[in-house]
Coordinates of C-alpha atoms and ligand atoms in Angstrom, one line a residue:
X1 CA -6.5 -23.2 -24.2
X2 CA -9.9 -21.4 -24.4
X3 CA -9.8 -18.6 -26.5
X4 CA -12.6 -16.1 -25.6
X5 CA -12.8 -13.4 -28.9
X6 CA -13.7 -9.4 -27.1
X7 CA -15.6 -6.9 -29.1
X8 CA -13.2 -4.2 -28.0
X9 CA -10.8 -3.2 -25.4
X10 CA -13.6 -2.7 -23.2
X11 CA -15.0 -5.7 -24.0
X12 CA -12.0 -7.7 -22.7
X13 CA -12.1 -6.2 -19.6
X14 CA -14.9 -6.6 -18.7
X15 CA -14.9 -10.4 -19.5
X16 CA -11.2 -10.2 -17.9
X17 CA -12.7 -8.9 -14.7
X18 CA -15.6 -10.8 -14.5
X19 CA -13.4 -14.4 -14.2
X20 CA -11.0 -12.1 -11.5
X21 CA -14.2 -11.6 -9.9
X22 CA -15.7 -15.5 -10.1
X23 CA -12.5 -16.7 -8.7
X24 CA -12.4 -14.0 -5.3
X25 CA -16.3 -15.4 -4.7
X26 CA -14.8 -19.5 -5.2
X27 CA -11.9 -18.3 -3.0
X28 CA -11.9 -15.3 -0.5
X29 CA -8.5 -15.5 0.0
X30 CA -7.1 -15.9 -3.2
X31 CA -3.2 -15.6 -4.3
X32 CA -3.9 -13.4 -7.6
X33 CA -0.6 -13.0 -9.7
X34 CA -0.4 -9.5 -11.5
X35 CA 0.4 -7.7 -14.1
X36 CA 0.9 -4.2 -15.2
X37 CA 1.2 -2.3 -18.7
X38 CA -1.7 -0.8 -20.5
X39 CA -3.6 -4.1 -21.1
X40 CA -4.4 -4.7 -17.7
X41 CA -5.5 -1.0 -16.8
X42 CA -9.5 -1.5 -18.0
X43 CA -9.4 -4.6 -16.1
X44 CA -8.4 -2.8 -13.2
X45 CA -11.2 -0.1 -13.4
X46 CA -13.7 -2.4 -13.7
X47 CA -12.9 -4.4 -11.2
X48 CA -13.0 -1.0 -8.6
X49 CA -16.0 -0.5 -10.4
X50 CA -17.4 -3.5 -8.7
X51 CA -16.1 -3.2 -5.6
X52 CA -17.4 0.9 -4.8
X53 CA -20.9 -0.8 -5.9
X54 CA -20.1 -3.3 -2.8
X55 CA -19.8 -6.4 -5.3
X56 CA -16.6 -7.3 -4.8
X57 CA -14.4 -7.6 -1.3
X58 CA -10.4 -7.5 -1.5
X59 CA -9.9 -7.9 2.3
X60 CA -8.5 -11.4 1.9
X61 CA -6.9 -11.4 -1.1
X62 CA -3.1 -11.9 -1.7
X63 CA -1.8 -10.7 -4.5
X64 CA 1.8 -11.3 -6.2
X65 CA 3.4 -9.3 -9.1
X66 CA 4.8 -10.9 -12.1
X67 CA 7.7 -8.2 -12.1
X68 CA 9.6 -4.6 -11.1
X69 CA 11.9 -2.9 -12.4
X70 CA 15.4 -3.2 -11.1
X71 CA 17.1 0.1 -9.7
X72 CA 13.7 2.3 -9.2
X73 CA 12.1 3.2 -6.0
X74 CA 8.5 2.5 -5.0
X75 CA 7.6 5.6 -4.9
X76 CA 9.0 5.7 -8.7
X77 CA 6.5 7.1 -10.6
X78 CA 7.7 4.4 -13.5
X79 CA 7.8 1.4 -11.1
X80 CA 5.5 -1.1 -11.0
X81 CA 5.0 -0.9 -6.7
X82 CA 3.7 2.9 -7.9
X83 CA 1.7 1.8 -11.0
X84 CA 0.0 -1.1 -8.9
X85 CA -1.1 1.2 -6.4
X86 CA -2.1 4.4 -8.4
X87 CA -4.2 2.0 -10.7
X88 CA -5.8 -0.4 -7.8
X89 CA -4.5 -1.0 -4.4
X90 CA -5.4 2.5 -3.4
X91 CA -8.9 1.8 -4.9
X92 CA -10.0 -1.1 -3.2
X93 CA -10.0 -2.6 0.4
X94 CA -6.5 -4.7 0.3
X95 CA -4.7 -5.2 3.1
X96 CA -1.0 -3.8 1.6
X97 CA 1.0 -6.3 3.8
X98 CA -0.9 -8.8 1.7
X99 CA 0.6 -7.1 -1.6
X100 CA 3.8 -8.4 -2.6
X101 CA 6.0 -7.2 -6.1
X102 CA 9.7 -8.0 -6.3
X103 CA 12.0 -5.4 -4.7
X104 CA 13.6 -3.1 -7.0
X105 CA 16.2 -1.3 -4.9
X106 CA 17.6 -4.8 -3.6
X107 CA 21.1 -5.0 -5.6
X108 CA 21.8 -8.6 -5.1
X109 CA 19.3 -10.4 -7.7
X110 CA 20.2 -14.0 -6.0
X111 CA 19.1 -12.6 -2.1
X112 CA 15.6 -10.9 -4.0
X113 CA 14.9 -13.7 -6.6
X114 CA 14.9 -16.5 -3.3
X115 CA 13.0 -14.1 -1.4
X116 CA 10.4 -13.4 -3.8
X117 CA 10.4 -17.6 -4.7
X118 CA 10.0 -17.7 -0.6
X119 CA 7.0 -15.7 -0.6
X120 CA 5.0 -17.1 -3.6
X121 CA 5.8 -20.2 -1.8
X122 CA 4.8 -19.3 1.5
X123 CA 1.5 -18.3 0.0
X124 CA 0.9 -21.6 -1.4
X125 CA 1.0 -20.8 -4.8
X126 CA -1.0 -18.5 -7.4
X127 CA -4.5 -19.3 -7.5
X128 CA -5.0 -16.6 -10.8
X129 CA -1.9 -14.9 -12.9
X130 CA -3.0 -12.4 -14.8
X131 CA -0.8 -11.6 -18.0
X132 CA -0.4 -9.3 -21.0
X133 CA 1.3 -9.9 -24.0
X134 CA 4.2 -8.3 -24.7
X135 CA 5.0 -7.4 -28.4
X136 CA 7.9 -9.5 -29.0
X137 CA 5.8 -12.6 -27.1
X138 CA 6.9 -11.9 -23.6
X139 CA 5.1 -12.5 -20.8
X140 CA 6.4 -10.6 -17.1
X141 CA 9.8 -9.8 -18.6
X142 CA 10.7 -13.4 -19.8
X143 CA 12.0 -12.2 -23.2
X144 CA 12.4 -14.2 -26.5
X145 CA 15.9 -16.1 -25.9
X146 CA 17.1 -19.4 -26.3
X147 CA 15.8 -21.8 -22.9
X148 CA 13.2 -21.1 -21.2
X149 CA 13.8 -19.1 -17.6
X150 CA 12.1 -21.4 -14.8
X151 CA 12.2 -19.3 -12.1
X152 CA 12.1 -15.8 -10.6
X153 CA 15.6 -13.8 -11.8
X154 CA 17.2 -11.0 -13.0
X155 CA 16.8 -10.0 -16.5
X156 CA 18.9 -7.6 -19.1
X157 CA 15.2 -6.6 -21.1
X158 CA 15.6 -6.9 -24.7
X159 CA 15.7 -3.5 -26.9
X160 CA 11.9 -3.9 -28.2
X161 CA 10.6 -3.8 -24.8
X162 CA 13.0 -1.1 -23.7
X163 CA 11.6 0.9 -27.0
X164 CA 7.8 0.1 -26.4
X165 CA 8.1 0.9 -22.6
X166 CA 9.9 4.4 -23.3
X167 CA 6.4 5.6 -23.9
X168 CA 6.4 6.0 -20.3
X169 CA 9.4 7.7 -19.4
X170 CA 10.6 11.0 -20.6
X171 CA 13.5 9.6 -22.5
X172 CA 14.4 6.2 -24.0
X173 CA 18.3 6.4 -21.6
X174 CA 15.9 7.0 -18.6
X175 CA 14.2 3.3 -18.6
X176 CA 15.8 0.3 -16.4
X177 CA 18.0 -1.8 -18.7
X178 CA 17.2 -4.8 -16.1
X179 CA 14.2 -6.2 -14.4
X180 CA 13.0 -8.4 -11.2
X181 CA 10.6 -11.4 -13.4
X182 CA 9.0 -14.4 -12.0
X183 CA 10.0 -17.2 -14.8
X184 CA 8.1 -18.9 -17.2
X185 CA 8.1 -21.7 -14.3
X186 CA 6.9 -19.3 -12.2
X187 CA 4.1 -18.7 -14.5
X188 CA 3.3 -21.7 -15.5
X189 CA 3.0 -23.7 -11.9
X190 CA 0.4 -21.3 -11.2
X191 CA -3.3 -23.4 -10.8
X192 CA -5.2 -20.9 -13.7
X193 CA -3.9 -18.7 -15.9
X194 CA -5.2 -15.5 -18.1
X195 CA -3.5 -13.8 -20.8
X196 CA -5.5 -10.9 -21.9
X197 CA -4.5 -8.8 -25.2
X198 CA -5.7 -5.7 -27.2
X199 CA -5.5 -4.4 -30.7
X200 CA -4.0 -4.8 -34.0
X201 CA -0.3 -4.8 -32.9
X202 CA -0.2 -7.7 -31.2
X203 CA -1.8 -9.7 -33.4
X204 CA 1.0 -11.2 -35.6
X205 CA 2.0 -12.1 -32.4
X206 CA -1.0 -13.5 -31.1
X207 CA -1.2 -15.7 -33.1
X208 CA 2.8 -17.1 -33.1
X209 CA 1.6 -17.7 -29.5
X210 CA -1.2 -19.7 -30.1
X211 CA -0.7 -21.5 -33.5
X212 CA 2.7 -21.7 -33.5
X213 CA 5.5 -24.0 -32.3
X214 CA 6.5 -24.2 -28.8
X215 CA 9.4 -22.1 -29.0
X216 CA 11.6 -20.1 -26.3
X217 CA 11.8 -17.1 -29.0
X218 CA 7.9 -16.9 -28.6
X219 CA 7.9 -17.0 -25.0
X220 CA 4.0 -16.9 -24.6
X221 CA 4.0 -20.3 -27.0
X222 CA 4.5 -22.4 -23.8
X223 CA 1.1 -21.7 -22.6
X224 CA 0.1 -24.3 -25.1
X225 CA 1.2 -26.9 -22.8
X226 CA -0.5 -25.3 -19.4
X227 CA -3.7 -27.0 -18.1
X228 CA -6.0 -24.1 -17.4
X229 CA -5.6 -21.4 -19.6
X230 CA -8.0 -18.7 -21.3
X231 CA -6.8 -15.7 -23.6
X232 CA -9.4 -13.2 -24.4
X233 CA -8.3 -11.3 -27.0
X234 CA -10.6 -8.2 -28.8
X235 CA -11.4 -8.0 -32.4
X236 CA -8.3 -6.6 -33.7
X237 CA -6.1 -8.7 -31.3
X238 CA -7.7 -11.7 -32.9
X239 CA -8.3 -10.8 -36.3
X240 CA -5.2 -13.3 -37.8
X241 CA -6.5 -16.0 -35.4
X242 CA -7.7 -19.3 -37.5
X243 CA -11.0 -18.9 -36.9
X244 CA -12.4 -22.2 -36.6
X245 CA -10.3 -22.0 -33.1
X246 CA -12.7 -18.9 -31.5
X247 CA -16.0 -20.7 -32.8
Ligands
F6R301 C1 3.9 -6.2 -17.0 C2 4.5 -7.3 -17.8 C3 4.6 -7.3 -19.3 C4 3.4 -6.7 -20.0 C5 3.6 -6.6 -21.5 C6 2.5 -6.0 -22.2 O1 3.9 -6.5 -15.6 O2 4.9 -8.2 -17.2 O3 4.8 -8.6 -19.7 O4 2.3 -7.4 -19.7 O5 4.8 -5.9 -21.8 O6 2.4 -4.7 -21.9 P1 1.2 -3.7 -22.4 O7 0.0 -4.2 -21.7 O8 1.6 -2.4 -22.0 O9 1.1 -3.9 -23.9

C-alpha cells in the first residue's frame, strides 16, 4: 500500500487527478473504474480542468462504474448514470457508448449482475478503479457483513449509508434501500487501484482500513492484500494514521 498524506481536500485531488491523468498518457484507451459521492467530485473538476486546457484527451477511454442505485432512472437526479454525467461525462470528450454503470431499472439482479460481469470482461478488465471510502469502511456498496462479496450483485445497503446518503435526497424514505455493486472481487482483480478520502470523519475509519485486521466488517481492510494500491488521504483524513507509515 502507498499511502500519499494531502494538505487538504484540494490537495487530494489534485494528486488524485494527476495519477488518473499519468495512467490515460501510459494507456489511451484505458478501462477507468469509477466512483461517485463527494470525495470524488474535486477529482473530477480537475481533471475537466485539464482537459478544456487541451492536456488531457478522453476519446478512448472506457470507463466502468463501481455501482447504481437499484429502482431510479437515469435521468434520476439521485442516480449515479445522472451524477456521472452532470459532474464529468458532459465535460469532457467521452464517447458515452464507451460509458458503462450498472442498470438501475433492470428488476432481475441475476440478468444485470451477468451483464455488467460481461462487460467489465469484455473490456479486458479495469486498468484504474477509483474509490471513496465509505464511513462504515465500504467501498462501491460492499457493506460491513460477514464474507466478503466477490462479484457484481444486488445489495440491501446498510442503515449508515442509507443515513449518510439522505443528504442527498429530500427525505431519508425517498433513498433506494438496494443497490447494483461490483464486489470486492470485482474490485480487487482490477490491475491498480486508488482509494482517495477526506476529512476528519473518516478517519477512525481510515485507519481500521489500513492498520487493522483483514476483516469483512471493514470492508476496505482487504486492500491490504492488493498488489498496486495508493490511498491519498488529506490532513484530517490521516491524522490517526501511525505516522511512521506516511513518512
Ligand atoms: C460511490 C461509492 C461509495 C462512496 C462512499 C463514500 O460510487 O461506491 O462507496 O465512495 O460512500 O462516499 P462520499 O465520497 O460521499 O463520502
Amino acid at each position: 500500500m502507498k499511502i500519499i498524506k494531502a494538505k487538504d481536500y484540494q490537495d487530494m485531488s489534485r494528486k488524485a487527478a494527476n495519477i488518473i491523468s499519468a495512467q490515460l498518457i501510459l494507456k489511451p484507451n484505458s478501462v477507468l473504474g469509477l466512483a461517485t459521492g463527494s470525495t470524488p467530485i474535486g477529482t473530477y473538476k480537475q481533471l475537466i480542468e485539464w482537459y478544456n486546457k487541451g492536456d488531457l484527451d478522453f476519446s478512448q477511454v472506457r470507463t466502468v462504474n463501481l455501482d447504481e442505485y437499484k429502482g431510479l432512472e437515469p435521468d434520476n437526479p439521485q442516480s449515479y448514470y445522472y451524477f456521472m454525467y452532470e459532474n464529468f461525462f458532459k465535460h469532457i470528450n467521452i464517447d458515452l457508448k464507451n460509458v458503462h454503470i450498472p442498470n438501475g431499472l433492470e428488476e432481475d439482479p441475476i440478468k444485470e449482475c451477468n451483464r455488467y460481469q460481461d462487460i467489465i470482461s469484455s473490456l479486458g478488465g479495469i486498468d484504474l478503479q477509483l474509490l471513496g471510502l465509505g464511513n462504515n469502511g465500504h467501498i462501491g456498496f460492499n457493506e460491513p457483513g460477514n464474507c466478503f462479496n466477490k462479484i457484481i450483485h444486488c445489495v440491501e445497503l446498510a442503515q449508515s449509508t442509507i443515513d449518510a446518503n439522505a443528504r442527498f435526497f429530500n427525505s431519508i424514505e425517498e433513498v433506494p434501500r438496494y443497490a447494483y455493486t461490483m464486489g470486492i472481487g470485482s474490485i480487487m482483480s482490477a490491475e491498480k487501484i486508488l482509494l482517495i478520502v477526506s476529512g476528519k470523519g473518516k478517519a477512525q475509519i481510515l485507519k481500521k482500513v489500513i492498520e487493522g485486521p483483514i476483516l469483512p466488517s471493514v470492508p476496505a481492510s482487504i486492500l491490504q492484500l492488493h498488489k498496486n494500491v495508493t490511498i491519498i488521504a488529506d490532513q484530517e483524513a490521516s491524522s490517526l494514521l501511525d505516522q511512521k507509515l506516511l513518512d
